[in-house]
Amino acid sequence: MATPEMKTLLGSLIFYPAVYFAILPARPSSLHIARARESISIFHCGLQTVLAAICLRSNAKGLESPASHGNVQVPRGDVPIITTNSAFGNCITALETGYLLQDSAVLLHAYWRRNGTQGKQHYIAQGREKGILVIVALHLMNASSVPGTLRWFLLNFKPHRRRLINGMTVLYLASFAVFRVGLIFWIIKVFATQQRVSFLVGVSRLKLPCKAGTGLITMVNVWWLLSGLQKFSARAMR
């Protein structure tokens, strides 16, 4: 019998391609394909942001500090943000998986159209997942993609609306700072607080793959944010 997670994945794999081909004209140009892809992106990112927020709210206890034990440090593997299980969270991840597979297919379609011309999936076994709240929290990064994609539409279809573009750019950079950079520090802070250790000690207690992945994501996002701020400031001073 199919689990809710598998049903969500299957539904995602059917729904997104169906919408993509439904909004394309009979003979799509590269611009039509890009517009369809970005339209689906706005919908999906908005949906994932809302679902992730609902999931985290319904699992608020998993983000709170555990019951007081004085100054005794809590083992890394026993903190609620890691051990909490959530079938809803698994479904959110399944929905994201289906979207990403669809988006990859869209990119291939665009490539084939421009030039004239599935790998194995690793899935979460229900009841055995670890860190699902961390994964769900990371889905909140989608929030910054909504103003970013709207900005793309303005730049490509309303380039004369400079004030609106500038306003959307500010909104995008602000949401990027909060949901792409600040979010990572917040997750680590929750992780450290639940162990009753400082932020830096919490970072040191991350497993090596987590340290590497978190460090890389943080550096890339910080670089992207600073680069965006620099470019925006340079245009504003012209």
XYZ file of N, CA, C and O in Angstrom, residues 41-227:
748
model
N 7.632 28.055 -10.823
C 8.544 28.288 -9.703
C 7.909 29.190 -8.650
O 8.021 28.923 -7.440
N 7.245 30.262 -9.095
C 6.580 31.167 -8.148
C 5.529 30.410 -7.347
O 5.459 30.514 -6.113
N 4.712 29.633 -8.050
C 3.665 28.870 -7.365
C 4.265 27.887 -6.368
O 3.852 27.822 -5.204
N 5.251 27.117 -6.820
C 5.831 26.077 -5.960
C 6.543 26.680 -4.755
O 6.381 26.196 -3.629
N 7.339 27.707 -4.970
C 8.078 28.315 -3.860
C 7.130 28.918 -2.832
O 7.361 28.805 -1.625
N 6.063 29.555 -3.309
C 5.075 30.085 -2.385
C 4.382 28.985 -1.607
O 4.192 29.089 -0.386
N 4.020 27.912 -2.309
C 3.357 26.775 -1.665
C 4.259 26.120 -0.624
O 3.837 25.844 0.509
N 5.521 25.879 -0.985
C 6.447 25.231 -0.054
C 6.716 26.094 1.170
O 6.858 25.584 2.287
N 6.775 27.408 0.978
C 6.981 28.308 2.111
C 5.824 28.205 3.096
O 6.024 28.092 4.310
N 4.599 28.212 2.566
C 3.408 28.119 3.424
C 3.350 26.765 4.122
O 3.121 26.687 5.340
N 3.571 25.689 3.373
C 3.518 24.351 3.958
C 4.599 24.156 5.021
O 4.341 23.562 6.076
N 5.807 24.656 4.746
C 6.892 24.525 5.721
C 6.566 25.284 6.999
O 6.811 24.804 8.115
N 6.003 26.496 6.849
C 5.642 27.291 8.024
C 4.560 26.587 8.842
O 4.625 26.554 10.083
N 3.570 25.995 8.166
C 2.510 25.265 8.860
C 3.078 24.057 9.595
O 2.738 23.781 10.748
N 3.965 23.322 8.915
C 4.574 22.134 9.512
C 5.391 22.494 10.748
O 5.301 21.835 11.785
N 6.211 23.529 10.650
C 7.032 23.937 11.787
C 6.162 24.432 12.938
O 6.471 24.183 14.109
N 5.079 25.113 12.611
C 4.168 25.584 13.661
C 3.489 24.416 14.365
O 3.324 24.427 15.594
N 3.093 23.400 13.596
C 2.429 22.239 14.194
C 3.404 21.357 14.970
O 2.984 20.513 15.765
N 4.704 21.543 14.719
C 5.737 20.796 15.453
C 6.586 21.748 16.288
O 7.798 21.555 16.426
N 5.927 22.757 16.848
C 6.652 23.789 17.597
C 7.476 23.214 18.747
O 8.558 23.713 19.068
N 6.983 22.143 19.361
C 7.721 21.543 20.483
C 9.076 21.008 20.038
O 10.009 20.930 20.830
N 9.165 20.640 18.773
C 10.438 20.134 18.262
C 11.476 21.214 18.074
O 12.648 20.926 17.837
N 11.032 22.483 18.163
C 11.946 23.611 18.000
C 12.209 24.323 19.322
O 12.978 25.278 19.368
N 11.562 23.853 20.383
C 11.761 24.456 21.694
C 12.863 23.734 22.444
O 13.264 22.619 22.092
N 13.351 24.367 23.501
C 14.355 23.732 24.345
C 13.702 22.586 25.109
O 12.549 22.684 25.518
N 14.409 21.467 25.311
C 13.849 20.356 26.076
C 13.672 20.751 27.534
O 14.139 21.793 27.978
N 12.989 19.901 28.285
C 12.755 20.176 29.700
C 14.073 20.438 30.415
O 15.115 19.865 30.084
N 14.025 21.326 31.389
C 15.243 21.755 32.076
C 15.928 20.617 32.807
O 15.287 19.807 33.475
N 17.233 20.525 32.637
C 18.066 19.561 33.354
C 19.262 20.278 33.944
O 20.372 19.753 33.975
N 19.008 21.506 34.427
C 20.121 22.276 34.966
C 21.072 22.659 33.862
O 20.672 23.099 32.791
N 22.349 22.495 34.118
C 23.372 22.837 33.126
C 23.901 21.617 32.382
O 24.922 21.675 31.719
N 23.202 20.485 32.541
C 23.655 19.252 31.894
C 23.466 19.360 30.381
O 22.380 19.708 29.908
N 24.510 19.083 29.631
C 24.417 19.137 28.177
C 23.643 17.937 27.659
O 23.786 16.819 28.150
N 22.809 18.186 26.662
C 22.007 17.128 26.057
C 22.788 16.506 24.910
O 23.371 17.218 24.098
N 22.833 15.172 24.814
C 23.554 14.528 23.703
C 23.052 15.017 22.357
O 21.860 15.293 22.185
N 23.962 15.116 21.405
C 23.644 15.643 20.082
C 22.494 14.890 19.429
O 21.622 15.489 18.802
N 22.469 13.576 19.586
C 21.451 12.777 18.910
C 20.105 12.752 19.595
O 19.174 12.108 19.102
N 19.955 13.437 20.731
C 18.706 13.404 21.483
C 17.919 14.701 21.417
O 16.896 14.837 22.078
N 18.362 15.678 20.649
C 17.671 16.962 20.627
C 16.436 16.875 19.728
O 16.446 16.193 18.699
N 15.345 17.550 20.114
C 14.078 17.432 19.377
C 14.141 17.825 17.910
O 13.431 17.241 17.086
N 14.974 18.825 17.567
C 15.033 19.245 16.165
C 15.569 18.136 15.262
O 15.335 18.122 14.054
N 16.289 17.180 15.869
C 16.821 16.048 15.107
C 15.911 14.832 15.205
O 15.694 14.121 14.220
N 15.352 14.553 16.393
C 14.639 13.294 16.622
C 13.155 13.355 16.291
O 12.520 12.306 16.156
N 12.575 14.554 16.172
C 11.142 14.662 15.885
C 10.800 14.041 14.533
O 11.487 14.277 13.548
N 9.742 13.234 14.507
C 9.254 12.641 13.265
C 8.053 13.437 12.761
O 7.277 13.979 13.556
N 7.880 13.521 11.463
C 6.746 14.252 10.891
C 6.405 13.695 9.514
O 7.158 13.880 8.558
N 5.254 13.010 9.441
C 4.796 12.510 8.139
C 4.493 13.674 7.207
O 4.730 13.603 5.993
N 3.970 14.771 7.774
C 3.692 15.977 6.977
C 4.992 16.528 6.394
O 5.065 16.900 5.222
N 6.043 16.559 7.222
C 7.342 17.016 6.748
C 7.880 16.144 5.636
O 8.468 16.627 4.660
N 7.673 14.832 5.765
C 8.107 13.914 4.710
C 7.372 14.200 3.396
O 7.958 14.143 2.310
N 6.081 14.531 3.493
C 5.301 14.828 2.297
C 5.781 16.123 1.631
O 5.803 16.218 0.402
N 6.173 17.100 2.451
C 6.713 18.342 1.904
C 7.987 18.062 1.120
O 8.207 18.589 0.028
N 8.833 17.188 1.683
C 10.070 16.811 0.996
C 9.764 16.041 -0.289
O 10.439 16.218 -1.312
N 8.735 15.193 -0.251
C 8.345 14.437 -1.446
C 7.845 15.380 -2.537
O 8.152 15.205 -3.725
N 7.078 16.387 -2.125
C 6.587 17.373 -3.090
C 7.744 18.118 -3.738
O 7.759 18.350 -4.957
N 8.736 18.481 -2.930
C 9.930 19.159 -3.453
C 10.692 18.266 -4.423
O 11.183 18.729 -5.460
N 10.789 16.971 -4.090
C 11.490 16.021 -4.960
C 10.831 15.954 -6.336
O 11.505 16.000 -7.367
N 9.498 15.857 -6.345
C 8.777 15.803 -7.613
C 8.968 17.077 -8.422
O 9.163 17.025 -9.640
N 8.949 18.215 -7.735
C 9.147 19.491 -8.430
C 10.545 19.580 -9.043
O 10.710 20.006 -10.188
N 11.560 19.181 -8.269
C 12.933 19.263 -8.761
C 13.153 18.347 -9.962
O 13.867 18.705 -10.905
N 12.546 17.159 -9.926
C 12.662 16.253 -11.069
C 11.987 16.867 -12.297
O 12.508 16.798 -13.413
N 10.813 17.462 -12.082
C 10.121 18.145 -13.176
C 10.940 19.298 -13.709
O 11.035 19.501 -14.920
N 11.549 20.069 -12.796
C 12.323 21.233 -13.220
C 13.547 20.801 -14.022
O 13.931 21.464 -14.990
N 14.142 19.692 -13.627
C 15.280 19.164 -14.387
C 14.845 18.766 -15.793
O 15.557 19.015 -16.775
N 13.648 18.159 -15.884
C 13.129 17.771 -17.196
C 12.843 19.007 -18.047
O 13.079 19.000 -19.264
N 12.366 20.077 -17.416
C 12.099 21.323 -18.149
C 13.391 21.905 -18.699
O 13.442 22.371 -19.843
N 14.448 21.876 -17.895
C 15.740 22.389 -18.353
C 16.253 21.575 -19.544
O 16.814 22.131 -20.495
N 16.062 20.257 -19.492
C 16.451 19.413 -20.623
C 15.608 19.739 -21.849
O 16.116 19.799 -22.978
N 14.320 19.963 -21.632
C 13.435 20.322 -22.737
C 13.877 21.633 -23.377
O 13.920 21.761 -24.620
N 14.228 22.611 -22.551
C 14.699 23.894 -23.069
C 15.996 23.719 -23.851
O 16.200 24.351 -24.901
N 16.872 22.855 -23.328
C 18.143 22.606 -24.017
C 17.909 21.962 -25.384
O 18.516 22.362 -26.384
N 17.022 20.966 -25.431
C 16.731 20.297 -26.701
C 16.097 21.254 -27.707
O 16.407 21.219 -28.887
N 15.197 22.111 -27.212
C 14.558 23.069 -28.105
C 15.577 24.068 -28.660
O 15.531 24.435 -29.838
N 16.495 24.476 -27.803
C 17.486 25.475 -28.217
C 18.490 24.879 -29.186
O 18.976 25.551 -30.086
N 18.810 23.603 -29.043
C 19.831 22.971 -29.861
C 19.252 22.067 -30.942
O 19.989 21.359 -31.612
N 17.910 22.082 -31.100
C 17.277 21.278 -32.122
C 17.283 19.812 -31.801
O 17.167 18.966 -32.678
N 17.390 19.723 -31.162
C 17.354 18.306 -30.825
C 16.196 17.943 -29.832
O 15.392 18.787 -29.624
N 16.281 8.882 -15.355
C 16.051 9.386 -13.989
C 16.821 8.462 -13.108
O 16.747 7.270 -13.183
N 17.488 9.290 -12.820
C 18.346 8.464 -11.963
C 17.629 7.891 -10.772
O 16.455 8.064 -10.572
N 18.387 7.155 -9.945
C 17.814 6.544 -8.743
C 17.414 7.620 -7.752
O 18.075 8.621 -7.616
N 16.296 7.367 -7.036
C 15.849 8.268 -5.979
C 16.126 7.630 -4.633
O 15.868 6.456 -4.440
N 16.623 8.464 -3.716
C 16.831 7.994 -2.347
C 15.760 8.635 -1.500
O 15.714 9.855 -1.373
N 14.895 7.829 -0.904
C 13.726 8.358 -0.220
C 13.767 8.066 1.267
O 14.415 7.124 1.713
N 13.061 8.897 2.023
C 13.019 8.771 3.471
C 12.095 7.625 3.854
O 10.944 7.583 3.449
N 12.612 6.679 4.626
C 11.780 5.591 5.125
C 10.971 6.114 6.302
O 11.516 6.655 7.245
N 9.658 5.970 6.226
C 8.807 6.560 7.250
C 9.148 6.011 8.624
O 9.293 4.806 8.821
N 9.261 6.926 9.586
C 9.563 6.532 10.952
C 11.036 6.401 11.237
O 11.437 6.246 12.386
N 11.886 6.449 10.233
C 13.323 6.284 10.433
C 14.110 7.547 10.101
O 15.322 7.575 10.212
N 13.396 8.587 9.663
C 14.095 9.789 9.249
C 14.680 10.525 10.448
O 14.179 10.431 11.566
N 15.765 11.223 10.212
C 16.387 12.059 11.233
C 16.519 13.475 10.690
O 16.899 13.673 9.540
N 16.204 14.433 11.542
C 16.370 15.823 11.146
C 15.326 16.331 10.181
O 15.601 17.280 9.433
N 14.107 15.761 10.191
C 13.097 16.194 9.233
C 12.717 17.649 9.453
O 12.416 18.383 8.507
N 12.750 18.119 10.721
C 12.412 19.524 10.971
C 13.472 20.453 10.386
O 13.152 21.565 9.965
N 14.718 20.011 10.364
C 15.776 20.798 9.727
C 15.506 20.901 8.230
O 15.605 21.978 7.633
N 15.138 19.769 7.631
C 14.854 19.754 6.196
C 13.665 20.650 5.873
O 13.688 21.441 4.921
N 12.610 20.542 6.686
C 11.421 21.372 6.463
C 11.770 22.854 6.627
O 11.339 23.696 5.838
N 12.557 23.170 7.662
C 12.958 24.561 7.883
C 13.716 25.111 6.675
O 13.535 26.267 6.284
N 14.556 24.268 6.079
C 15.322 24.715 4.911
C 14.420 25.015 3.717
O 14.789 25.794 2.836
N 13.221 24.401 3.698
C 12.276 24.710 2.624
C 11.817 26.159 2.688
O 11.309 26.698 1.691
N 11.962 26.800 3.854
C 11.598 28.214 3.969
C 12.475 29.090 3.072
O 12.133 30.246 2.807
N 13.619 28.548 2.614
C 14.455 29.297 1.678
C 13.685 29.643 0.408
O 14.015 30.597 -0.295
N 12.650 28.842 0.112
C 11.841 29.122 -1.075
C 11.195 30.497 -1.019
O 10.834 31.057 -2.058
N 11.032 31.040 0.206
C 10.362 32.338 0.338
C 11.088 33.425 -0.449
O 10.451 34.314 -1.028
N 12.419 33.367 -0.494
C 13.172 34.397 -1.216
C 13.059 34.245 -2.728
O 13.312 35.194 -3.480
N 12.678 33.056 -3.184
C 12.571 32.830 -4.625
C 11.352 33.526 -5.218
O 11.325 33.813 -6.422
N 10.331 33.785 -4.400
C 9.115 34.419 -4.912
C 9.410 35.845 -5.395
O 9.154 36.159 -6.565
N 9.951 36.746 -4.550
C 10.281 38.088 -5.083
C 11.381 38.036 -6.128
O 11.406 38.868 -7.040
N 12.296 37.053 -6.013
C 13.357 36.930 -7.009
C 12.801 36.601 -8.384
O 13.246 37.159 -9.393
N 11.812 35.719 -8.432
C 11.204 35.353 -9.709
C 10.314 36.469 -10.244
O 10.284 36.726 -11.455
N 9.591 37.149 -9.352
C 8.793 38.299 -9.782
C 9.693 39.385 -10.375
O 9.332 40.043 -11.357
N 10.867 39.552 -9.777
C 11.833 40.514 -10.312
C 12.268 40.102 -11.719
O 12.437 40.946 -12.600
N 12.449 38.793 -11.935
C 12.820 38.284 -13.262
C 11.750 38.639 -14.289
O 12.066 39.069 -15.407
N 10.487 38.487 -13.921
C 9.399 38.839 -14.828
C 9.426 40.325 -15.151
O 9.224 40.725 -16.311
N 9.644 41.152 -14.139
C 9.684 42.595 -14.371
C 10.833 42.980 -15.296
O 10.661 43.790 -16.213
N 12.007 42.413 -15.055
C 13.176 42.732 -15.875
C 12.977 42.317 -17.329
O 13.442 43.002 -18.253
N 12.271 41.217 -17.554
C 12.115 40.694 -18.908
C 10.880 41.211 -19.639
O 10.872 41.249 -20.877
N 9.841 41.600 -18.886
C 8.605 42.001 -19.551
C 8.172 43.428 -19.231
O 7.342 43.982 -19.932
N 8.724 44.019 -18.188
C 8.407 45.400 -17.837
C 9.697 46.160 -17.487
O 9.810 46.751 -16.408
N 10.669 46.164 -18.380
C 11.968 46.766 -18.037
C 11.900 48.265 -17.780
O 12.803 48.825 -17.150
N 10.838 48.929 -18.224
C 10.711 50.369 -18.022
C 10.218 50.714 -16.618
O 10.293 51.874 -16.209
N 9.726 49.728 -15.873
C 9.218 49.984 -14.524
C 10.369 49.952 -13.527
O 10.472 49.084 -12.678
N 11.253 50.942 -13.630
C 12.476 50.923 -12.837
C 12.214 50.999 -11.336
O 12.859 50.318 -10.542
N 11.271 51.850 -10.928
C 11.002 51.977 -9.500
C 10.435 50.677 -8.926
O 10.801 50.264 -7.828
N 9.566 50.044 -9.686
C 8.995 48.771 -9.238
C 10.073 47.693 -9.181
O 10.109 46.878 -8.253
N 10.954 47.702 -10.176
C 12.060 46.734 -10.196
C 12.976 46.955 -9.003
O 13.402 45.991 -8.341
N 13.292 48.225 -8.716
C 14.152 48.520 -7.564
C 13.500 48.079 -6.254
O 14.159 47.531 -5.364
N 12.188 48.316 -6.143
C 11.480 47.893 -4.938
C 11.485 46.383 -4.778
O 11.687 45.861 -3.675
N 11.286 45.678 -5.898
C 11.297 44.216 -5.846
C 12.695 43.699 -5.561
O 12.864 42.671 -4.892
N 13.715 44.412 -6.041
C 15.095 44.024 -5.768
C 15.397 44.136 -4.271
O 16.023 43.248 -3.673
N 14.947 45.227 -3.667
C 15.133 45.415 -2.222
C 14.426 44.302 -1.446
O 14.981 43.727 -0.505
N 13.189 43.993 -1.860
C 12.432 42.926 -1.201
C 13.140 41.586 -1.355
O 13.217 40.793 -0.405
N 13.673 41.337 -2.557
C 14.387 40.085 -2.802
C 15.636 39.981 -1.936
O 15.882 38.945 -1.303
N 16.426 41.054 -1.879
C 17.650 41.023 -1.081
C 17.336 40.864 0.404
O 18.041 40.136 1.131
N 16.272 41.531 0.864
C 15.885 41.416 2.276
C 15.432 39.997 2.604
O 15.833 39.416 3.631
N 14.610 39.419 1.730
C 14.137 38.055 1.968
C 15.283 37.054 1.842
O 15.320 36.049 2.555
N 16.230 37.338 0.960
C 17.404 36.470 0.822
C 18.217 36.494 2.109
O 18.684 35.451 2.583
N 18.401 37.694 2.683
C 19.169 37.816 3.924
C 18.508 37.042 5.056
O 19.185 36.390 5.865
N 17.168 37.095 5.102
C 16.444 36.435 6.191
C 16.361 34.933 5.980
O 16.682 34.140 6.882
N 15.925 34.515 4.774
C 15.589 33.105 4.551
C 16.726 32.268 3.957
O 16.647 31.037 3.976
N 17.765 32.911 3.438
C 18.877 32.137 2.884
C 20.119 32.187 3.768
O 20.943 31.283 3.723
N 20.248 33.266 4.544
C 21.415 33.405 5.415
C 21.002 33.287 6.883
O 21.488 32.424 7.612
N 20.071 34.143 7.300
C 19.650 34.133 8.697
C 19.043 32.814 9.122
O 19.223 32.378 10.272
N 18.337 32.155 8.208
C 17.688 30.881 8.528
C 18.696 29.834 8.981
O 18.443 29.063 9.917
N 19.856 29.780 8.325
C 20.875 28.789 8.680
C 21.365 29.013 10.103
O 21.505 28.068 10.894
N 21.609 30.285 10.458
C 22.061 30.592 11.813
C 20.974 30.275 12.836
O 21.265 29.823 13.942
N 19.720 30.490 12.468
C 18.618 30.180 13.383
C 18.531 28.679 13.651
O 18.339 28.260 14.792
N 18.674 27.866 12.606
C 18.622 26.408 12.775
C 19.735 25.941 13.704
O 19.512 25.124 14.610
N 20.946 26.456 13.477
C 22.071 26.065 14.330
C 21.853 26.542 15.764
O 22.185 25.852 16.731
N 21.266 27.732 15.911
C 20.986 28.260 17.250
C 20.019 27.346 17.998
O 20.208 27.061 19.194
N 18.955 26.897 17.317
C 18.003 25.967 17.940
C 18.717 24.677 18.326
O 18.534 24.150 19.430
N 19.529 24.163 17.423
C 20.291 22.933 17.663
C 21.180 23.083 18.892
O 21.236 22.195 19.754
N 21.881 24.209 19.009
C 22.781 24.442 20.137
C 22.000 24.650 21.435
O 22.369 24.104 22.489
N 20.912 25.418 21.368
C 20.105 25.690 22.563
C 19.521 24.413 23.133
O 19.479 24.226 24.354
N 19.067 23.519 22.263
C 18.492 22.267 22.736
C 19.532 21.357 23.381
O 19.182 20.469 24.156
N 20.809 21.584 23.081
C 21.890 20.829 23.730
C 22.433 21.558 24.955
O 23.297 21.041 25.651
N 21.934 22.794 25.189
C 22.381 23.636 26.301
C 23.861 23.974 26.163
O 24.635 23.889 27.124
N 24.240 24.322 24.946
C 25.607 24.755 24.690
C 25.556 26.065 23.914
O 24.503 26.481 23.431
N 26.711 26.735 23.798
C 26.765 27.979 23.055
C 26.646 27.718 21.554
O 26.775 26.576 21.092
N 26.418 28.789 20.807
C 26.286 28.674 19.353
C 27.528 28.043 18.739
O 27.439 27.113 17.924
N 28.710 28.528 19.125
C 29.958 28.019 18.542
C 30.200 26.571 18.924
O 30.684 25.776 18.099
N 29.853 26.209 20.149
C 30.005 24.805 20.548
C 29.039 23.945 19.751
O 29.377 22.829 19.329
N 27.832 24.470 19.531
C 26.866 23.738 18.707
C 27.395 23.492 17.309
O 27.235 22.399 16.757
N 28.042 24.495 16.723
C 28.648 24.329 15.395
C 29.715 23.245 15.435
O 29.793 22.390 14.545
N 30.536 23.255 16.485
C 31.624 22.275 16.588
C 31.105 20.857 16.758
O 31.796 19.896 16.422
N 29.874 20.725 17.263
C 29.317 19.392 17.513
C 28.532 18.841 16.326
O 28.012 17.733 16.385
N 28.445 19.617 15.256
C 27.828 19.100 14.037
C 28.704 17.990 13.466
O 29.927 18.040 13.561
N 28.065 17.017 12.844
C 28.842 15.975 12.172
C 29.602 16.587 10.999
O 29.180 17.592 10.436
N 30.702 15.964 10.639
C 31.573 16.522 9.600
C 30.843 16.824 8.302
O 31.009 17.918 7.734
N 30.010 15.903 7.774
C 29.283 16.236 6.532
C 28.367 17.447 6.715
O 28.220 18.255 5.792
N 27.753 17.573 7.919
C 26.885 18.723 8.192
C 27.694 20.011 8.242
O 27.264 21.056 7.736
N 28.876 19.937 8.857
C 29.743 21.117 8.911
C 30.122 21.557 7.495
O 30.060 22.747 7.164
N 30.513 20.591 6.677
C 30.939 20.915 5.319
C 29.786 21.494 4.507
O 29.926 22.529 3.836
N 28.618 20.825 4.570
C 27.471 21.290 3.804
C 26.965 22.641 4.275
O 26.706 23.534 3.470
N 26.845 22.786 5.603
C 26.372 24.046 6.164
C 27.341 25.179 5.866
O 26.932 26.293 5.501
N 28.640 24.895 6.006
C 29.644 25.925 5.734
C 29.624 26.365 4.289
O 29.705 27.567 3.992
N 29.483 25.403 3.371
C 29.464 25.729 1.941
C 28.229 26.555 1.587
O 28.325 27.577 0.880
N 27.053 26.103 2.071
C 25.815 26.833 1.783
C 25.892 28.252 2.330
O 25.506 29.221 1.658
N 26.409 28.381 3.552
C 26.497 29.703 4.177
C 27.426 30.615 3.396
O 27.086 31.778 3.117
N 28.588 30.117 3.021
C 29.541 30.937 2.283
C 28.984 31.367 0.931
O 29.117 32.535 0.535
N 28.363 30.437 0.223
C 27.790 30.763 -1.091
C 26.677 31.790 -0.954
O 26.615 32.773 -1.709
N 25.788 31.589 0.029
C 24.667 32.512 0.202
C 25.126 33.897 0.653
O 24.589 34.914 0.205
N 26.110 33.938 1.553
C 26.640 35.229 1.993
C 27.308 35.950 0.823
O 27.119 37.156 0.627
N 28.090 35.201 0.039
C 28.735 35.803 -1.136
C 27.692 36.334 -2.114
O 27.829 37.447 -2.640
N 26.643 35.553 -2.352
C 25.591 35.969 -3.282
C 24.889 37.218 -2.766
O 24.593 38.147 -3.532
N 24.622 37.270 -1.460
C 23.956 38.427 -0.871
C 24.820 39.678 -0.979
O 24.339 40.742 -1.391
N 26.087 39.553 -0.608
C 26.986 40.703 -0.685
C 27.163 41.178 -2.119
O 27.214 42.387 -2.388
N 27.240 40.229 -3.046
C 27.360 40.581 -4.460
C 26.120 41.328 -4.938
O 26.212 42.333 -5.653
